[in-house]
Short mmCIF file of C-alpha atoms in Angstrom, two decimals:
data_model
loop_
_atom_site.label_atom_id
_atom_site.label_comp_id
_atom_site.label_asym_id
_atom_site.label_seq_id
_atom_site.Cartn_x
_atom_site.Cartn_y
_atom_site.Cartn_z
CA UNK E 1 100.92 108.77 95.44
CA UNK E 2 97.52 107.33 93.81
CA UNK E 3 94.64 109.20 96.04
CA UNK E 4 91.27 108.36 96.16
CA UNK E 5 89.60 110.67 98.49
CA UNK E 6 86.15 110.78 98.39
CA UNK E 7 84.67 114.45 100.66
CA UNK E 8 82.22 113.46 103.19
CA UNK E 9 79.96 115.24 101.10
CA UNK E 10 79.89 113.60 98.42
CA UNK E 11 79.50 110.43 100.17
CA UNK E 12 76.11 111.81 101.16
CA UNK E 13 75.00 111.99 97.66
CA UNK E 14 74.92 108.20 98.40
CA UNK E 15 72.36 107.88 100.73
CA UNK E 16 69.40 108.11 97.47
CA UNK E 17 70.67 105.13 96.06
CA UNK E 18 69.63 103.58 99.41
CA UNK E 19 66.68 102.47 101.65
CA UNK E 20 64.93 104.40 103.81
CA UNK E 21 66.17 103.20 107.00
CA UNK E 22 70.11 103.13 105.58
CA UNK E 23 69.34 107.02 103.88
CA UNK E 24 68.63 107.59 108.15
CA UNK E 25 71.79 105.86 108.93
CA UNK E 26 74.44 107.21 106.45
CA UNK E 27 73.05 111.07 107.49
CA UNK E 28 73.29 110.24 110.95
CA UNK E 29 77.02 109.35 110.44
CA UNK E 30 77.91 112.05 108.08
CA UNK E 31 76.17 115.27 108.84
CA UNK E 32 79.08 116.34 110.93
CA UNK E 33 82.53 117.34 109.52
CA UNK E 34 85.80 115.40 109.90
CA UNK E 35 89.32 116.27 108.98
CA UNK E 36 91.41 112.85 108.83
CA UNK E 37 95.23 112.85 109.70
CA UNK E 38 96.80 109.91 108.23
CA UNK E 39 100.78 109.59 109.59
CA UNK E 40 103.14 108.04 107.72
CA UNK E 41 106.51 108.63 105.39
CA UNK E 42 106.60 109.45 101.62
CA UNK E 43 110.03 109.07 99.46
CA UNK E 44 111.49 107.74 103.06
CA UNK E 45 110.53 111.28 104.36
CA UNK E 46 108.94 111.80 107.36
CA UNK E 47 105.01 113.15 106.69
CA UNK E 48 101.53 113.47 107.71
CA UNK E 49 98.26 114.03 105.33
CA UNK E 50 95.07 115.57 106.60
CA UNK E 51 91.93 115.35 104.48
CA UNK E 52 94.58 113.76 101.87
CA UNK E 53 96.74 116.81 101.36
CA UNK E 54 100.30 115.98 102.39
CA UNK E 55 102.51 117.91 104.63
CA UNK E 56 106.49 117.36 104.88
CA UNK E 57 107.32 116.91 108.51
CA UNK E 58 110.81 119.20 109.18
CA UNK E 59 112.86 116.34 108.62
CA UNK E 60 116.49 116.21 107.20
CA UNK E 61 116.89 112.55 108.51
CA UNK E 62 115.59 109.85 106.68
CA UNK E 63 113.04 108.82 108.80
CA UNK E 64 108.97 107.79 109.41
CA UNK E 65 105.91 108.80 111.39
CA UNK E 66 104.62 106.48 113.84
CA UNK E 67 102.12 107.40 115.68
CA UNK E 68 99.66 111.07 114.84
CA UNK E 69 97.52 113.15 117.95
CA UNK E 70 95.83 115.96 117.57
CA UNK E 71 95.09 117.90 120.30
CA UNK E 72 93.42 121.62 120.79
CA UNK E 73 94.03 121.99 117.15
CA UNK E 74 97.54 121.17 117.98
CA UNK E 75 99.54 118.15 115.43
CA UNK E 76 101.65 115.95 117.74
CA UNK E 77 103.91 113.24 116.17
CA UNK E 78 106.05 110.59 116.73
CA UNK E 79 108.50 109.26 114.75
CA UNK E 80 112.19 107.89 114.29
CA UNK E 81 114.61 107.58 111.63
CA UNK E 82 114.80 103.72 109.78
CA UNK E 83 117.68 102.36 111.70
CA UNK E 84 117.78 98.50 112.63
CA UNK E 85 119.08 98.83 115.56
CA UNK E 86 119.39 102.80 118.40
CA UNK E 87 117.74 104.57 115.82
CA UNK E 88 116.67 108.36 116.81
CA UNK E 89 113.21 109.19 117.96
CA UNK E 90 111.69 112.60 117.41
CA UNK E 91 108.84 114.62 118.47
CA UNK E 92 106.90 117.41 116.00
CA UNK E 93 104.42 119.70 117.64
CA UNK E 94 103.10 121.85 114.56
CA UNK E 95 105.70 120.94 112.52
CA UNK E 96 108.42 121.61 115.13
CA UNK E 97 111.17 119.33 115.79
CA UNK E 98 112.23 118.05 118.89
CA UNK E 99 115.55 115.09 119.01
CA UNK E 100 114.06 112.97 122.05
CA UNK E 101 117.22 111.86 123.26
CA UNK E 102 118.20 115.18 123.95
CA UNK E 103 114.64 116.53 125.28
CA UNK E 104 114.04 113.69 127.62
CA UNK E 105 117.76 113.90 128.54
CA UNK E 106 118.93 110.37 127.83
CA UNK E 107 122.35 110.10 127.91
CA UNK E 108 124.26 110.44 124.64
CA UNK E 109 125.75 107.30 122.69
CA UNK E 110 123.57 105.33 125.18
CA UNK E 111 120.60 102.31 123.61
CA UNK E 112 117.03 103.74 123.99
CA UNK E 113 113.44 103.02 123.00
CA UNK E 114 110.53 105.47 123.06
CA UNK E 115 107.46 103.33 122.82
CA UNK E 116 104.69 105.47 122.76
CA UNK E 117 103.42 108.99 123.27
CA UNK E 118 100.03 110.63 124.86
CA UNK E 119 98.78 114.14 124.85
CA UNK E 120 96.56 115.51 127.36
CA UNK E 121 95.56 119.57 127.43
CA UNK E 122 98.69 120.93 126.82
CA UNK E 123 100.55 118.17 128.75
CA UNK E 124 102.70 115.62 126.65
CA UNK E 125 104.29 111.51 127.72
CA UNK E 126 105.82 110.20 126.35
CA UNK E 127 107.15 106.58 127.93
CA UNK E 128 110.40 104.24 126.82
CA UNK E 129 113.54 103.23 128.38
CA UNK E 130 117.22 103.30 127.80
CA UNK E 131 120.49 101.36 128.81
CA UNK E 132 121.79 103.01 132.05
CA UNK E 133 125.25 101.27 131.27
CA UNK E 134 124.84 100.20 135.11
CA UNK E 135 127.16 97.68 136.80
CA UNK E 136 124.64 96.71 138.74
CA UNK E 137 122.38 93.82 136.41
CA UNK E 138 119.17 94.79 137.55
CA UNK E 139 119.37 98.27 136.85
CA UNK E 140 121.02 97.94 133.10
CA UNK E 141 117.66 99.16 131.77
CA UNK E 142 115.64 101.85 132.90
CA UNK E 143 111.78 101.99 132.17
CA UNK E 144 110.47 105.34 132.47
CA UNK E 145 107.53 107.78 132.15
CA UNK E 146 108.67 111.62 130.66
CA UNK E 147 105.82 114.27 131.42
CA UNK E 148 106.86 117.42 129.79
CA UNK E 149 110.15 116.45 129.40
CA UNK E 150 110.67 115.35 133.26
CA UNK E 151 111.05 111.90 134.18
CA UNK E 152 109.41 109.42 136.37
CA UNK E 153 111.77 106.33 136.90
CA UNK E 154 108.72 103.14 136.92
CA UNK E 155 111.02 99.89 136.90
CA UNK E 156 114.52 98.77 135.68
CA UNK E 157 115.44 95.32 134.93
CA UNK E 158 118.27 93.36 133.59
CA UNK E 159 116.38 92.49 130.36
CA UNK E 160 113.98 94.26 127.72
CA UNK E 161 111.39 93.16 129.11
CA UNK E 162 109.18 97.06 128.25
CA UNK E 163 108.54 96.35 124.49
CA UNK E 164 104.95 96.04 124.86
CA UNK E 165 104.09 99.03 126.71
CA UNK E 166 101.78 101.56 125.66
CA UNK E 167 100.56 104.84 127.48
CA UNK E 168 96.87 106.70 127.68
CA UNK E 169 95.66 108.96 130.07
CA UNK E 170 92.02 109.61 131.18
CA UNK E 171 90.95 112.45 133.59
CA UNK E 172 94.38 113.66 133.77
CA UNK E 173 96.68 110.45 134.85
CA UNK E 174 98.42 109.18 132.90
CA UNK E 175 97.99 104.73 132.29
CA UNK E 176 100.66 102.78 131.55
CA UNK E 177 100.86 98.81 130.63
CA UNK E 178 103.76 97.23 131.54
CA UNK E 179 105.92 94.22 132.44
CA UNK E 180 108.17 95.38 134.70
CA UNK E 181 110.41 93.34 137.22
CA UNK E 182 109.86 92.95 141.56
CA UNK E 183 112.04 91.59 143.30
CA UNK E 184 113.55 89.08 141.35
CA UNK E 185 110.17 88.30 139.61
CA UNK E 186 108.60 89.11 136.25
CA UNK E 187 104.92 90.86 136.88
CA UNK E 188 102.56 92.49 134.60
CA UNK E 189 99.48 95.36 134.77
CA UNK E 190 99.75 98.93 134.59
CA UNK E 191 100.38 101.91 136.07
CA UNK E 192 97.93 104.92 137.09
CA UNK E 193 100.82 108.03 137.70
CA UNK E 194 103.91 105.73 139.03
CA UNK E 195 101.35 103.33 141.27
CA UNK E 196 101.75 99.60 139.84
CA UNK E 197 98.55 97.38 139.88
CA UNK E 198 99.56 93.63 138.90
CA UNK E 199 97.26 92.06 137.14
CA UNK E 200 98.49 87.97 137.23
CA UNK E 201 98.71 85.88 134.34
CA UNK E 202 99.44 88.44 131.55
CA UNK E 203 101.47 87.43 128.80
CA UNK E 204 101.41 90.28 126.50
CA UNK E 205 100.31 93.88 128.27
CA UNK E 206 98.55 95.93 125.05
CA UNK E 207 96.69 99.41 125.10
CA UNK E 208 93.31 101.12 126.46
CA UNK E 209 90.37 102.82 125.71
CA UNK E 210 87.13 104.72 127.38
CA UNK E 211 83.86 103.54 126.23
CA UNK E 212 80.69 104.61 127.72
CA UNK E 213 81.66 101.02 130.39
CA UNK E 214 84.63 103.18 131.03
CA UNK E 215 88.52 102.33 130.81
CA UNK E 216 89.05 99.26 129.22
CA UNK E 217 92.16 97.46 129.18
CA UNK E 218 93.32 95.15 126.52
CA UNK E 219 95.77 91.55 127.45
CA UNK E 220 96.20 88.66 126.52
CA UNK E 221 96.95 85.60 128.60
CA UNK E 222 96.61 81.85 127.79
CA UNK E 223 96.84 82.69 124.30
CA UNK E 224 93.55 84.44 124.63
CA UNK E 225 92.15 87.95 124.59
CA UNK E 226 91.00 89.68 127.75
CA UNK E 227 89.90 93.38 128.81
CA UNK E 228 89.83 94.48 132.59
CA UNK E 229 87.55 97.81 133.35
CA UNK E 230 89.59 98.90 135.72
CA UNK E 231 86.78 101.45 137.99
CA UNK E 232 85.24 97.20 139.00
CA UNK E 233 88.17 95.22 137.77
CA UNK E 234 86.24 93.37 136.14
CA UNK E 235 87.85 90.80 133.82
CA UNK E 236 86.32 89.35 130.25
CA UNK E 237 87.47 87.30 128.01
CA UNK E 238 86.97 88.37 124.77
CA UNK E 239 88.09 85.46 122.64
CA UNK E 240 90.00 82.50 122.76
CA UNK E 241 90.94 82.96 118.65
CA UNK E 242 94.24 83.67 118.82
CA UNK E 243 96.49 80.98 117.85
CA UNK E 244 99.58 82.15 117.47
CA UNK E 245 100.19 84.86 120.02
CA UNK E 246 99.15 88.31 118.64
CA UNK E 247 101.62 90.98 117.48
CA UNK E 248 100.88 94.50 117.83
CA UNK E 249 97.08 94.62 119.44
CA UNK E 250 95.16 97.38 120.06
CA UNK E 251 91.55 98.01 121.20
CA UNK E 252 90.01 101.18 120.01
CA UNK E 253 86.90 102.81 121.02
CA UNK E 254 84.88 106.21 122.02
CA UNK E 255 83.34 107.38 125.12
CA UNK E 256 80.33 107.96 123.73
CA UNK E 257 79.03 104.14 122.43
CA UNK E 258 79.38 100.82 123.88
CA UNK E 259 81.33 99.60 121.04
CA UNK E 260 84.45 98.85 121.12
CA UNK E 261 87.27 96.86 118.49
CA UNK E 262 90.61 95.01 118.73
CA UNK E 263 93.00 94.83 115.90
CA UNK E 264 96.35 92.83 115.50
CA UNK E 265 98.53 92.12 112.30
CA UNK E 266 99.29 88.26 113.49
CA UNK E 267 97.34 86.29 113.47
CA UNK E 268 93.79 88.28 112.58
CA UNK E 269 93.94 88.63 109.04
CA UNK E 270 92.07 90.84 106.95
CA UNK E 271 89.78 90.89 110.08
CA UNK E 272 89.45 92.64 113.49
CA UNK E 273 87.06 91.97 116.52
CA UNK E 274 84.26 94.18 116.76
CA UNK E 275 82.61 93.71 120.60
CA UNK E 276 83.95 89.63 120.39
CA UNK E 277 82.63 89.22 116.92
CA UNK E 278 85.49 88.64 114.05
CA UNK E 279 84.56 90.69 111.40
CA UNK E 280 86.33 90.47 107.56
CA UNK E 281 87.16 93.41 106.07
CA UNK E 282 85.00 93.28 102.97
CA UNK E 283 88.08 94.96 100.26
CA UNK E 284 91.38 93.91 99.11
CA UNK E 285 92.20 90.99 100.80
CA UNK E 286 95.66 90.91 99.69
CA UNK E 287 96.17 93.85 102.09
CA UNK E 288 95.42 91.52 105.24
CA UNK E 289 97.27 93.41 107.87
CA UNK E 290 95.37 96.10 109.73
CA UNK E 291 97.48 98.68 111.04
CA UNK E 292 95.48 100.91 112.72
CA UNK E 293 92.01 101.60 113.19
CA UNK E 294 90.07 104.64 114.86
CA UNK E 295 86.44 105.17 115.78
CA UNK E 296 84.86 108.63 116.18
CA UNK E 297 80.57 109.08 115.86
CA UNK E 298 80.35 105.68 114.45
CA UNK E 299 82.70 105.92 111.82
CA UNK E 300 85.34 103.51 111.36
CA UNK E 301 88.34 104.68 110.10
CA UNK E 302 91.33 101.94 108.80
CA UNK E 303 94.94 101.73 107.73
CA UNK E 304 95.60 98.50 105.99
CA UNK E 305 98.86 97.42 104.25
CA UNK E 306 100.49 94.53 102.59
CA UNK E 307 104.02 93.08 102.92
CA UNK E 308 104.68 92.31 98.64
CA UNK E 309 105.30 94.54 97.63
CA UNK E 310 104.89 96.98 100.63
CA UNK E 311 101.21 99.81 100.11
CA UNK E 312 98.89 100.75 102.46
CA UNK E 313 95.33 102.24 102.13
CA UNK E 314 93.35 104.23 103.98
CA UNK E 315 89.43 103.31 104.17
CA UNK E 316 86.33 105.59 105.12
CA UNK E 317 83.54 103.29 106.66
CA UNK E 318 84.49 100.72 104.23
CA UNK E 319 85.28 103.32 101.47
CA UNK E 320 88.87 103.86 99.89
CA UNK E 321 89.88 106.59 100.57
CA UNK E 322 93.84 107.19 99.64
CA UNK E 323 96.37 104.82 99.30
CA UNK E 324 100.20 104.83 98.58
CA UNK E 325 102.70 102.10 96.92
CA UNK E 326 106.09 101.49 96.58
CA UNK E 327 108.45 101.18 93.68
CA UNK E 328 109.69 97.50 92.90
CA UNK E 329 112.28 96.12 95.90
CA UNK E 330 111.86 98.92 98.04
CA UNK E 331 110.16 100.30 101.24
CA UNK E 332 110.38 104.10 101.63
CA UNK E 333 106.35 104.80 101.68
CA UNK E 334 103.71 104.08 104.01
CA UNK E 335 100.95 104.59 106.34
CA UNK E 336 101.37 104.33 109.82
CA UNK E 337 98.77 105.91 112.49
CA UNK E 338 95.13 107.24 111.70
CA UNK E 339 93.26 110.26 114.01
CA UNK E 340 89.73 112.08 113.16
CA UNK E 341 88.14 115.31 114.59
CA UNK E 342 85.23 116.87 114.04
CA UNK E 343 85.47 120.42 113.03
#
């Protein structure tokens, strides 16, 4: 792995080789101290890095790190092994494995998802669903919500219809976005707990964030953007860019600024939307797909990757910071999920 990490402080030593308003800038966002967590997979090994030192995730599968929290000092991750199709999910808290399928209790042999995971306190969701092998059509698949390892039942349907769904949770409930099926009918929204608000319209449900506005949801409908703050449910549309539909959205922000941006790989390449505005990422074009992106004190922290042949990089406020390739005709390294915290 080629790293490129550059310690916050010596990206202070910058800050003489600038004005004297950017000098104020640059030491207002880099006084503090951050360690980075950068999730991923390494020699098709599950792994996470923090401040660019790698750690091997207890792992005997071949398998990859989705998604990285960190919480009370405490490293949650998601992950699954590299199956096409009813591969295994797994949970590590500090490094300690948990099979999914067995913790959430889903029966054995039977097709299951787990979309996305949430930590709160010592708490942990995670929500997904699984083929019930039901004779009955509408309840073939169940969509559910696991809090600690006991499950909430939301919806079941006779179709996949839960791909989309992502999880948060803000003043301890938990929010999930959903398309879920009523009576014979297709609605979408979100849930606060197990209590479904329908929001009409939506096309593709995405994720949330708090910003000092407070919760903001992300949609799209009509092939645009939209975020609802749910305390006023107040709707705004945020742009009407996309064209096609967007794959894998997010909207990322902080509690304490008004800010706020939303990433997709399709269509918004090599760019993201920062408060409506597109904005190009101003390095290495050719890796036009942002996966993630995180915000804490200002700083802007980004995974991007590129499809041929597969790397990803990690950038610092527009700063390389690590990156990771793959040999010729393969895919067995890469960088999935980002997460800062000041220390």
């Amino acid at each position: 792995m080629k790293t490129l990490i550059l310690p916050f402080l010596f990206l202070l030593t910058l800050i003489f080789s600038c004005t004297p308003n950017d000098n104020d800038e640059i030491l207002e966002k880099n006084v503090a101290s951050y360690d980075v967590y950068v999730a991923g997979m390494e020699n098709y090994k599950a792994c996470y890095w923090k401040n660019n030192i790698k750690i091997n995730l207890f792992s005997p599968d071949s398998t990859t790190a989705n998604k990285i929290l960190i919480e009370n000092n405490d490293v949650h991750v998601l992950g699954k092994t590299r199956a096409n199709f009813n591969g295994s999910y797994y949970y590590w808290k500090n490094n300690v494995r948990l099979n999914l399928e067995q913790y959430l209790g889903i029966p054995a042999g039977h097709y299951y998802k787990i979309l996305d995971m949430a930590v709160d306190g010592n708490d942990t969701y995670f929500i997904g669903y699984y083929d019930t092998l039901s004779p009955v059509a509408v309840q073939k698949y169940a969509f559910c919500l696991w809090k600690n390892g006991i499950k909430t039942e939301l919806n079941t349907s006779d179709n996949i219809i839960y791909d989309d769904s992502k999880i948060s949770v803000f003043n301890h409930q938990s929010y999930v976005s959903a398309r879920i099926r009523n009576a014979g009918t297709i609605e979408s929204g979100y849930y606060v707990n197990s209590l479904f608000h329908t929001i009409p319209g939506i096309s593709t449900v995405c994720n949330f964030t708090e910003t000092v506005a407070g919760i903001q949801f992300l949609y799209t409908k009509n092939i645009r953007y939209y975020s609802m703050q749910l305390s006023t449910n107040t709707e705004t549309l945020i742009t009407d860019y996309i064209n096609p539909p967007p794959i894998s959205s997010k909207i990322s922000g902080e509690k304490t600024s008004s800010d706020y941006y939303i990433t997709a790989i399709m269509p918004m390449i090599n760019s993201y939307l920062k408060n409506n505005v597109q904005t190009t990422f101003p390095l290495d074009t050719d890796y036009d797909m942002i996966k993630d992106l995180f915000v804490l004190d200002g700083n802007v922290y980004v995974i991007k990757q590129k499809s041929t042949p597969f790397a990803s990089k990690v950038y610092i406020n527009n700063v390389e910071t690590q990156s990771i390739i793959n040999p010729a005709n393969t895919f067995v390294n890469a960088f999935n999920s980002v997460f800062v915290v000041a220390n």
